[in-house]
């Protein structure tokens, strides 16, 4: 049996990539439904139907043919949600996998949950909002009470600038922030602009940029970033190249603000690089699992990644610098299709266990 809009491996291969950014949904939201495959295939009726509200870019990076094939063999079917039709007219779905925002979409999800109380939402729009603001996202980390047996997890000191760039030098001095400063947009909306990254070498130069934005103290970390991927209770970590260290001797020679590309992109993998062992050593597994567990509980998210650095010259002082919902890097993880498929099956099994017995 094939549901209308089923996502097949041939559809994923043929689908064209769209512009960077998640979709902000309104009444005239884009249609991301896919056409049925041109050649019908015989497969057993699905036991789990997942409705997908994803951009074309996200479908291409995540719903890869190897995931579709493995899922089908396990009785899992992915179906595109048509954003030009009311959500209540579609499905029914066991799970809704989505990465969209907007009041109307959030309301559609709530209405669907009222009609189908057993549906699992990955993840609820209101929970995703936690990581759309770089101030509040890091405040969640700062409030964690993690044991420090395996290391200390903190956040860089930061300053939020909502308006009046001319006041930035005074505000930086008042906050006691030390240069250089990493400057990022305050809000994360999935656009390329919201992921821009700047490095300011003096207190005055951030005033050249447009608020609202976050100024964070730059911390030397050996030029290596740890990306911690969380899928339910599964935690995987990879290394990425990052901004190089800056010495005290460098500071007097450089001034101004400089734009950098996204340093944590999947193409910048450092897993196979010949690195200083003190820099390359991964954070302890119990530390990562404890951090992931606490953030899952606080944020209400099951699909996210944490960007971490280790302060150079230390063995156990870590800083969380960013959190991303449903990151693009999932599709680059080794064996990600098995991890995600097992996660989905576990969700459905737990749901069945919690279902009250029939009278």
Short mmCIF file of N, CA, C and O in Angstrom, two decimals, residues 102-157:
data_model
loop_
_atom_site.label_atom_id
_atom_site.label_comp_id
_atom_site.label_asym_id
_atom_site.label_seq_id
_atom_site.Cartn_x
_atom_site.Cartn_y
_atom_site.Cartn_z
N UNK A 102 6.05 29.50 13.09
CA UNK A 102 4.92 30.37 12.76
C UNK A 102 3.70 30.04 13.59
O UNK A 102 3.45 28.88 13.94
N UNK A 103 2.91 31.07 13.92
CA UNK A 103 1.74 30.88 14.78
C UNK A 103 0.70 29.97 14.15
O UNK A 103 0.10 29.13 14.83
N UNK A 104 0.47 30.14 12.84
CA UNK A 104 -0.56 29.31 12.20
C UNK A 104 -0.16 27.84 12.17
O UNK A 104 -1.01 26.96 12.38
N UNK A 105 1.13 27.58 11.91
CA UNK A 105 1.58 26.20 11.91
C UNK A 105 1.49 25.61 13.31
O UNK A 105 1.06 24.46 13.49
N UNK A 106 1.88 26.36 14.31
CA UNK A 106 1.79 25.88 15.69
C UNK A 106 0.35 25.55 16.05
O UNK A 106 0.08 24.53 16.72
N UNK A 107 -0.57 26.39 15.62
CA UNK A 107 -1.97 26.13 15.90
C UNK A 107 -2.46 24.88 15.17
O UNK A 107 -3.24 24.09 15.71
N UNK A 108 -1.97 24.69 13.94
CA UNK A 108 -2.35 23.48 13.19
C UNK A 108 -1.88 22.22 13.91
O UNK A 108 -2.61 21.22 13.96
N UNK A 109 -0.68 22.28 14.48
CA UNK A 109 -0.17 21.14 15.24
C UNK A 109 -1.05 20.87 16.47
O UNK A 109 -1.40 19.72 16.77
N UNK A 110 -1.42 21.93 17.19
CA UNK A 110 -2.27 21.77 18.37
C UNK A 110 -3.63 21.17 17.99
O UNK A 110 -4.15 20.29 18.69
N UNK A 111 -4.21 21.66 16.90
CA UNK A 111 -5.50 21.13 16.45
C UNK A 111 -5.39 19.65 16.10
O UNK A 111 -6.29 18.85 16.40
N UNK A 112 -4.28 19.29 15.47
CA UNK A 112 -4.09 17.90 15.07
C UNK A 112 -3.94 17.01 16.30
O UNK A 112 -4.47 15.88 16.34
N UNK A 113 -3.23 17.51 17.30
CA UNK A 113 -3.06 16.73 18.53
C UNK A 113 -4.38 16.53 19.25
O UNK A 113 -4.60 15.50 19.89
N UNK A 114 -5.26 17.53 19.19
CA UNK A 114 -6.58 17.36 19.82
C UNK A 114 -7.39 16.28 19.11
O UNK A 114 -8.10 15.50 19.75
N UNK A 115 -7.25 16.24 17.78
CA UNK A 115 -8.00 15.24 17.00
C UNK A 115 -7.36 13.86 17.12
O UNK A 115 -8.06 12.84 17.16
N UNK A 116 -6.02 13.84 17.19
CA UNK A 116 -5.28 12.57 17.27
C UNK A 116 -4.34 12.65 18.47
O UNK A 116 -3.13 12.92 18.32
N UNK A 117 -4.84 12.42 19.66
CA UNK A 117 -4.02 12.60 20.88
C UNK A 117 -2.77 11.72 20.93
O UNK A 117 -1.81 12.05 21.63
N UNK A 118 -2.76 10.61 20.22
CA UNK A 118 -1.63 9.68 20.29
C UNK A 118 -0.49 10.08 19.36
O UNK A 118 0.57 9.46 19.41
N UNK A 119 -0.69 11.08 18.51
CA UNK A 119 0.37 11.45 17.57
C UNK A 119 1.59 11.98 18.32
O UNK A 119 1.48 12.66 19.33
N UNK A 120 2.77 11.63 17.82
CA UNK A 120 4.04 12.10 18.40
C UNK A 120 4.56 13.23 17.54
O UNK A 120 4.69 13.07 16.32
N UNK A 121 4.87 14.36 18.14
CA UNK A 121 5.38 15.52 17.41
C UNK A 121 6.89 15.63 17.64
O UNK A 121 7.34 15.73 18.78
N UNK A 122 7.65 15.59 16.56
CA UNK A 122 9.11 15.76 16.63
C UNK A 122 9.48 17.04 15.88
O UNK A 122 9.51 17.05 14.67
N UNK A 123 9.78 18.04 16.63
CA UNK A 123 9.49 18.27 18.04
C UNK A 123 8.46 19.37 18.12
O UNK A 123 8.23 20.07 17.13
N UNK A 124 7.80 19.57 19.28
CA UNK A 124 6.76 20.59 19.37
C UNK A 124 7.28 21.97 19.02
O UNK A 124 8.38 22.36 19.45
N UNK A 125 6.53 22.76 18.23
CA UNK A 125 6.98 24.11 17.84
C UNK A 125 7.35 24.99 19.03
O UNK A 125 8.31 25.76 18.97
N UNK A 126 6.58 24.88 20.13
CA UNK A 126 6.88 25.74 21.28
C UNK A 126 8.22 25.38 21.92
O UNK A 126 8.90 26.23 22.50
N UNK A 127 8.62 24.10 21.82
CA UNK A 127 9.92 23.69 22.35
C UNK A 127 11.06 24.17 21.45
O UNK A 127 12.12 24.57 21.93
N UNK A 128 10.82 24.15 20.15
CA UNK A 128 11.84 24.60 19.20
C UNK A 128 12.17 26.07 19.42
O UNK A 128 13.31 26.50 19.22
N UNK A 129 11.17 26.84 19.86
CA UNK A 129 11.40 28.27 20.09
C UNK A 129 12.52 28.52 21.10
O UNK A 129 13.15 29.58 21.08
N UNK A 130 12.76 27.56 22.00
CA UNK A 130 13.82 27.72 23.00
C UNK A 130 15.17 27.98 22.37
O UNK A 130 16.00 28.69 22.94
N UNK A 131 15.41 27.39 21.20
CA UNK A 131 16.73 27.51 20.59
C UNK A 131 16.73 28.48 19.41
O UNK A 131 17.68 28.49 18.63
N UNK A 132 15.71 29.28 19.30
CA UNK A 132 15.67 30.31 18.26
C UNK A 132 16.18 31.65 18.78
O UNK A 132 16.23 32.63 18.03
N UNK A 133 16.54 31.70 20.04
CA UNK A 133 17.07 32.91 20.66
C UNK A 133 18.38 32.53 21.34
O UNK A 133 18.40 31.71 22.26
N UNK A 134 19.48 33.11 20.88
CA UNK A 134 20.79 32.70 21.40
C UNK A 134 21.01 33.11 22.85
O UNK A 134 21.85 32.53 23.53
N UNK A 135 20.26 34.08 23.32
CA UNK A 135 20.38 34.45 24.73
C UNK A 135 19.72 33.40 25.60
O UNK A 135 20.33 32.85 26.52
N UNK A 136 18.46 33.09 25.30
CA UNK A 136 17.73 32.14 26.13
C UNK A 136 18.30 30.73 26.01
O UNK A 136 18.30 29.96 26.97
N UNK A 137 18.82 30.37 24.82
CA UNK A 137 19.35 29.00 24.65
C UNK A 137 20.53 28.76 25.57
O UNK A 137 20.64 27.71 26.20
N UNK A 138 21.42 29.75 25.69
CA UNK A 138 22.59 29.57 26.54
C UNK A 138 22.26 29.76 28.01
O UNK A 138 22.95 29.22 28.87
N UNK A 139 21.21 30.51 28.30
CA UNK A 139 20.76 30.62 29.69
C UNK A 139 20.32 29.27 30.22
O UNK A 139 20.53 28.95 31.40
N UNK A 140 19.70 28.47 29.35
CA UNK A 140 19.30 27.11 29.75
C UNK A 140 20.51 26.29 30.16
O UNK A 140 20.48 25.53 31.12
N UNK A 141 21.61 26.44 29.42
CA UNK A 141 22.84 25.70 29.74
C UNK A 141 23.44 26.21 31.04
O UNK A 141 23.86 25.43 31.90
N UNK A 142 23.47 27.53 31.20
CA UNK A 142 24.08 28.13 32.39
C UNK A 142 23.37 27.70 33.67
O UNK A 142 23.99 27.65 34.74
N UNK A 143 22.08 27.38 33.56
CA UNK A 143 21.30 27.01 34.74
C UNK A 143 21.38 25.52 35.08
O UNK A 143 20.83 25.08 36.09
N UNK A 144 22.07 24.75 34.23
CA UNK A 144 22.20 23.32 34.50
C UNK A 144 23.06 23.08 35.74
O UNK A 144 24.04 23.80 35.97
N UNK A 145 22.71 22.09 36.51
CA UNK A 145 23.48 21.71 37.70
C UNK A 145 24.13 20.35 37.45
O UNK A 145 23.77 19.34 38.04
N UNK A 146 25.10 20.33 36.56
CA UNK A 146 25.76 19.08 36.21
C UNK A 146 26.89 18.78 37.19
O UNK A 146 27.63 19.69 37.59
N UNK A 147 27.04 17.53 37.57
CA UNK A 147 28.21 17.18 38.40
C UNK A 147 29.49 17.40 37.59
O UNK A 147 29.49 17.25 36.37
N UNK A 148 30.56 17.77 38.26
CA UNK A 148 31.80 18.08 37.55
C UNK A 148 32.85 16.98 37.67
O UNK A 148 34.05 17.24 37.59
N UNK A 149 32.39 15.74 37.83
CA UNK A 149 33.33 14.62 37.92
C UNK A 149 34.16 14.49 36.64
O UNK A 149 35.33 14.14 36.69
N UNK A 150 33.52 14.73 35.51
CA UNK A 150 34.19 14.51 34.23
C UNK A 150 34.55 15.82 33.53
O UNK A 150 35.06 15.80 32.41
N UNK A 151 34.28 16.94 34.15
CA UNK A 151 34.59 18.22 33.55
C UNK A 151 33.50 19.23 33.87
O UNK A 151 32.39 18.88 34.29
N UNK A 152 33.82 20.48 33.68
CA UNK A 152 32.88 21.55 33.94
C UNK A 152 32.34 22.10 32.62
O UNK A 152 33.11 22.36 31.69
N UNK A 153 31.04 22.26 32.55
CA UNK A 153 30.39 22.80 31.36
C UNK A 153 29.84 24.18 31.69
O UNK A 153 29.09 24.35 32.65
N UNK A 154 30.23 25.16 30.90
CA UNK A 154 29.79 26.53 31.13
C UNK A 154 29.41 27.17 29.79
O UNK A 154 29.35 26.49 28.76
N UNK A 155 29.17 28.47 29.81
CA UNK A 155 28.90 29.24 28.59
C UNK A 155 29.80 30.47 28.59
O UNK A 155 30.16 30.99 29.65
N UNK A 156 30.16 30.97 27.42
CA UNK A 156 30.98 32.18 27.38
C UNK A 156 30.21 33.37 27.95
O UNK A 156 28.98 33.43 27.86
N UNK A 157 30.93 34.31 28.53
CA UNK A 157 30.28 35.55 28.95
C UNK A 157 29.78 36.28 27.71
O UNK A 157 30.48 36.33 26.69
#
